[in-house]
Amino acid sequence: DQQVKQNSPSLSVQEGRISILNCDYTNSMFDYFLWYKKYPAEGPTFLISISSIKDKNEDGRFTVFLNKSAKHLSLHIVPSQPGDSAVYFCAASEGATGANNLFFGTGTRLTVIP
Amino acid sequence: DAGITQSPRHKVTETGTPVTLRCHQTENHRYMYWYRQDPGHGLRLIHYSYGVKDTDKGEVSDGYSVSRSKTEDFLLTLESATSSQTSVYFCAISDMVRGNSYEQYFGPGTRLTVT
């Protein structure tokens, strides 16, 4: 059973506008959440993360919001750029003072239209 | 980019043959992982290593074995490949940073096709 879900397989956004990618999870023990970006024929690249003790983390054009009560997180990209076109994976983990298993969603393909 | 390489990058093999995929890192990270990516599933953990000769199973470990004889190398072996193991395989690494090891860094992947 998928513990991390990305219900939108794809999203198209005009250049310069905001992209919002959503992710839901079911395991209340997850305490850390990450977003990865993936281009074709490459490995996932770490983008941004958030601890469960926070509700927002910002890094340049990327902001991740966490709503623990709703078990929901979102990634905001503003302004969106054509180079942001990629597949975005949400991932979650439980307790990482050693090797840890990241649970991934199925990904959302973002297309930024010039 | 983290110094992670995977070999081969592409492989086609026949059902029943053994296959070994290699992950090599130059970051001296303690933890290494093998994931597979399949449509409709995202990435799923196969096996991981928490040190030389120390490995454990992930959520989809059946049909796979691993070995880690050196810090920098983590091998994934399919003892007898099946068509259900056709997938893209990613190696990842992590280490303790600021008290946790959540952030994993991925290699470029190996596309394996079992015919």
PDB file of C-alpha atoms in Angstrom, chain B:
ATOM      1  CA  ASP B   1      26.961  16.448  -7.972  1.00  0.00           C
ATOM      2  CA  ALA B   2      27.687  13.666  -5.519  1.00  0.00           C
ATOM      3  CA  GLY B   3      30.339  11.301  -6.868  1.00  0.00           C
ATOM      4  CA  ILE B   4      28.185   8.282  -7.603  1.00  0.00           C
ATOM      5  CA  THR B   5      28.548   6.095 -10.664  1.00  0.00           C
ATOM      6  CA  GLN B   6      26.601   3.039 -11.693  1.00  0.00           C
ATOM      7  CA  SER B   7      27.602   0.339 -14.130  1.00  0.00           C
ATOM      8  CA  PRO B   8      26.426  -0.781 -16.521  1.00  0.00           C
ATOM      9  CA  ARG B   9      24.041   2.025 -17.472  1.00  0.00           C
ATOM     10  CA  HIS B  10      22.018  -0.259 -19.702  1.00  0.00           C
ATOM     11  CA  LYS B  11      21.741  -4.029 -19.800  1.00  0.00           C
ATOM     12  CA  VAL B  12      19.578  -6.539 -21.626  1.00  0.00           C
ATOM     13  CA  THR B  13      19.658 -10.064 -20.285  1.00  0.00           C
ATOM     14  CA  GLU B  14      17.691 -13.267 -20.601  1.00  0.00           C
ATOM     15  CA  THR B  15      15.424 -14.826 -18.024  1.00  0.00           C
ATOM     16  CA  GLY B  16      17.319 -17.107 -15.669  1.00  0.00           C
ATOM     17  CA  THR B  17      20.733 -15.505 -16.041  1.00  0.00           C
ATOM     18  CA  PRO B  18      22.572 -13.899 -13.128  1.00  0.00           C
ATOM     19  CA  VAL B  19      23.129 -10.152 -13.246  1.00  0.00           C
ATOM     20  CA  THR B  20      25.267  -7.888 -11.079  1.00  0.00           C
ATOM     21  CA  LEU B  21      24.918  -4.130 -10.955  1.00  0.00           C
ATOM     22  CA  ARG B  22      27.635  -1.998  -9.433  1.00  0.00           C
ATOM     23  CA  CYS B  23      27.453   1.269  -7.532  1.00  0.00           C
ATOM     24  CA  HIS B  24      30.634   3.190  -6.814  1.00  0.00           C
ATOM     25  CA  GLN B  25      30.916   6.323  -4.669  1.00  0.00           C
ATOM     26  CA  THR B  26      33.772   8.691  -4.021  1.00  0.00           C
ATOM     27  CA  GLU B  27      32.081  10.597  -1.153  1.00  0.00           C
ATOM     28  CA  ASN B  28      33.074   8.178   1.638  1.00  0.00           C
ATOM     29  CA  HIS B  29      29.416   8.072   2.759  1.00  0.00           C
ATOM     30  CA  ARG B  30      28.570   5.392   5.243  1.00  0.00           C
ATOM     31  CA  TYR B  31      25.108   4.415   4.010  1.00  0.00           C
ATOM     32  CA  MET B  32      24.293   3.037   0.581  1.00  0.00           C
ATOM     33  CA  TYR B  33      20.996   1.961  -0.942  1.00  0.00           C
ATOM     34  CA  TRP B  34      19.529   0.218  -3.960  1.00  0.00           C
ATOM     35  CA  TYR B  35      16.102   1.298  -5.225  1.00  0.00           C
ATOM     36  CA  ARG B  36      14.057   0.277  -8.221  1.00  0.00           C
ATOM     37  CA  GLN B  37      11.734   2.588 -10.107  1.00  0.00           C
ATOM     38  CA  ASP B  38       8.632   1.264 -11.800  1.00  0.00           C
ATOM     39  CA  PRO B  39       5.610   3.021 -13.306  1.00  0.00           C
ATOM     40  CA  GLY B  40       2.871   3.457 -10.729  1.00  0.00           C
ATOM     41  CA  HIS B  41       5.199   2.756  -7.808  1.00  0.00           C
ATOM     42  CA  GLY B  42       7.727   5.538  -7.562  1.00  0.00           C
ATOM     43  CA  LEU B  43      11.045   4.341  -6.127  1.00  0.00           C
ATOM     44  CA  ARG B  44      11.115   1.380  -3.747  1.00  0.00           C
ATOM     45  CA  LEU B  45      13.974   0.256  -1.520  1.00  0.00           C
ATOM     46  CA  ILE B  46      15.503  -3.135  -2.331  1.00  0.00           C
ATOM     47  CA  HIS B  47      18.446  -3.378   0.082  1.00  0.00           C
ATOM     48  CA  TYR B  48      20.631  -1.018   2.019  1.00  0.00           C
ATOM     49  CA  SER B  49      24.016  -1.026   3.733  1.00  0.00           C
ATOM     50  CA  TYR B  50      25.020   0.701   6.957  1.00  0.00           C
ATOM     51  CA  GLY B  51      28.694  -0.157   6.685  1.00  0.00           C
ATOM     52  CA  VAL B  52      31.195  -2.534   5.134  1.00  0.00           C
ATOM     53  CA  LYS B  53      29.733  -6.061   5.228  1.00  0.00           C
ATOM     54  CA  ASP B  54      26.604  -4.717   7.007  1.00  0.00           C
ATOM     55  CA  THR B  55      23.468  -4.931   4.884  1.00  0.00           C
ATOM     56  CA  ASP B  56      19.745  -5.337   5.386  1.00  0.00           C
ATOM     57  CA  LYS B  57      16.567  -5.865   3.384  1.00  0.00           C
ATOM     58  CA  GLY B  58      14.241  -3.199   2.111  1.00  0.00           C
ATOM     59  CA  GLU B  59      10.603  -3.498   1.120  1.00  0.00           C
ATOM     60  CA  VAL B  60      11.125  -5.351  -2.208  1.00  0.00           C
ATOM     61  CA  SER B  61      14.156  -7.570  -1.526  1.00  0.00           C
ATOM     62  CA  ASP B  62      12.891 -10.925  -2.861  1.00  0.00           C
ATOM     63  CA  GLY B  63      15.097 -12.175  -5.720  1.00  0.00           C
ATOM     64  CA  TYR B  64      17.949  -9.793  -4.908  1.00  0.00           C
ATOM     65  CA  SER B  65      21.140  -9.995  -2.882  1.00  0.00           C
ATOM     66  CA  VAL B  66      23.780  -7.374  -2.118  1.00  0.00           C
ATOM     67  CA  SER B  67      27.352  -7.172  -0.984  1.00  0.00           C
ATOM     68  CA  ARG B  68      29.584  -4.413   0.292  1.00  0.00           C
ATOM     69  CA  SER B  69      33.222  -5.348   0.727  1.00  0.00           C
ATOM     70  CA  LYS B  70      34.538  -1.770   0.532  1.00  0.00           C
ATOM     71  CA  THR B  71      33.094   1.553   1.636  1.00  0.00           C
ATOM     72  CA  GLU B  72      32.929   2.799  -1.941  1.00  0.00           C
ATOM     73  CA  ASP B  73      31.275  -0.176  -3.655  1.00  0.00           C
ATOM     74  CA  PHE B  74      27.799  -1.658  -3.282  1.00  0.00           C
ATOM     75  CA  LEU B  75      26.806  -4.525  -5.559  1.00  0.00           C
ATOM     76  CA  LEU B  76      23.286  -5.670  -6.370  1.00  0.00           C
ATOM     77  CA  THR B  77      22.885  -9.206  -7.708  1.00  0.00           C
ATOM     78  CA  LEU B  78      19.911 -10.824  -9.350  1.00  0.00           C
ATOM     79  CA  GLU B  79      20.685 -14.504  -8.908  1.00  0.00           C
ATOM     80  CA  SER B  80      18.291 -15.609 -11.644  1.00  0.00           C
ATOM     81  CA  ALA B  81      16.726 -12.702 -13.485  1.00  0.00           C
ATOM     82  CA  THR B  82      12.973 -12.678 -14.163  1.00  0.00           C
ATOM     83  CA  SER B  83      10.884 -10.411 -16.391  1.00  0.00           C
ATOM     84  CA  SER B  84       9.372  -8.798 -13.282  1.00  0.00           C
ATOM     85  CA  GLN B  85      12.838  -7.434 -12.490  1.00  0.00           C
ATOM     86  CA  THR B  86      12.850  -5.328 -15.648  1.00  0.00           C
ATOM     87  CA  SER B  87      13.199  -1.878 -14.143  1.00  0.00           C
ATOM     88  CA  VAL B  88      15.421   1.130 -13.632  1.00  0.00           C
ATOM     89  CA  TYR B  89      17.748   0.647 -10.689  1.00  0.00           C
ATOM     90  CA  PHE B  90      19.131   3.546  -8.675  1.00  0.00           C
ATOM     91  CA  CYS B  91      21.880   3.554  -6.149  1.00  0.00           C
ATOM     92  CA  ALA B  92      21.857   6.196  -3.420  1.00  0.00           C
ATOM     93  CA  ILE B  93      24.164   7.288  -0.617  1.00  0.00           C
ATOM     94  CA  SER B  94      23.783   9.209   2.610  1.00  0.00           C
ATOM     95  CA  ASP B  95      25.715  10.063   5.729  1.00  0.00           C
ATOM     96  CA  MET B  96      25.141  11.743   9.046  1.00  0.00           C
ATOM     97  CA  VAL B  97      24.845  15.496   8.532  1.00  0.00           C
ATOM     98  CA  ARG B  98      23.696  17.814  11.321  1.00  0.00           C
ATOM     99  CA  GLY B  99      22.569  14.810  13.337  1.00  0.00           C
ATOM    100  CA  ASN B 100      20.558  12.958  10.724  1.00  0.00           C
ATOM    101  CA  SER B 101      20.995  11.030   7.502  1.00  0.00           C
ATOM    102  CA  TYR B 102      17.710  11.736   5.755  1.00  0.00           C
ATOM    103  CA  GLU B 103      19.051  13.280   2.585  1.00  0.00           C
ATOM    104  CA  GLN B 104      20.015  10.688   0.033  1.00  0.00           C
ATOM    105  CA  TYR B 105      21.913  11.387  -3.176  1.00  0.00           C
ATOM    106  CA  PHE B 106      21.275   9.274  -6.212  1.00  0.00           C
ATOM    107  CA  GLY B 107      23.341   7.840  -9.021  1.00  0.00           C
ATOM    108  CA  PRO B 108      22.353   8.083 -12.697  1.00  0.00           C
ATOM    109  CA  GLY B 109      20.565   4.720 -12.785  1.00  0.00           C
ATOM    110  CA  THR B 110      20.844   1.409 -14.633  1.00  0.00           C
ATOM    111  CA  ARG B 111      18.127   0.405 -17.051  1.00  0.00           C
ATOM    112  CA  LEU B 112      17.770  -3.387 -16.937  1.00  0.00           C
ATOM    113  CA  THR B 113      15.628  -5.331 -19.375  1.00  0.00           C
ATOM    114  CA  VAL B 114      15.013  -9.028 -18.803  1.00  0.00           C
ATOM    115  CA  THR B 115      13.693 -10.800 -21.928  1.00  0.00           C
TER     116      THR B 115
END
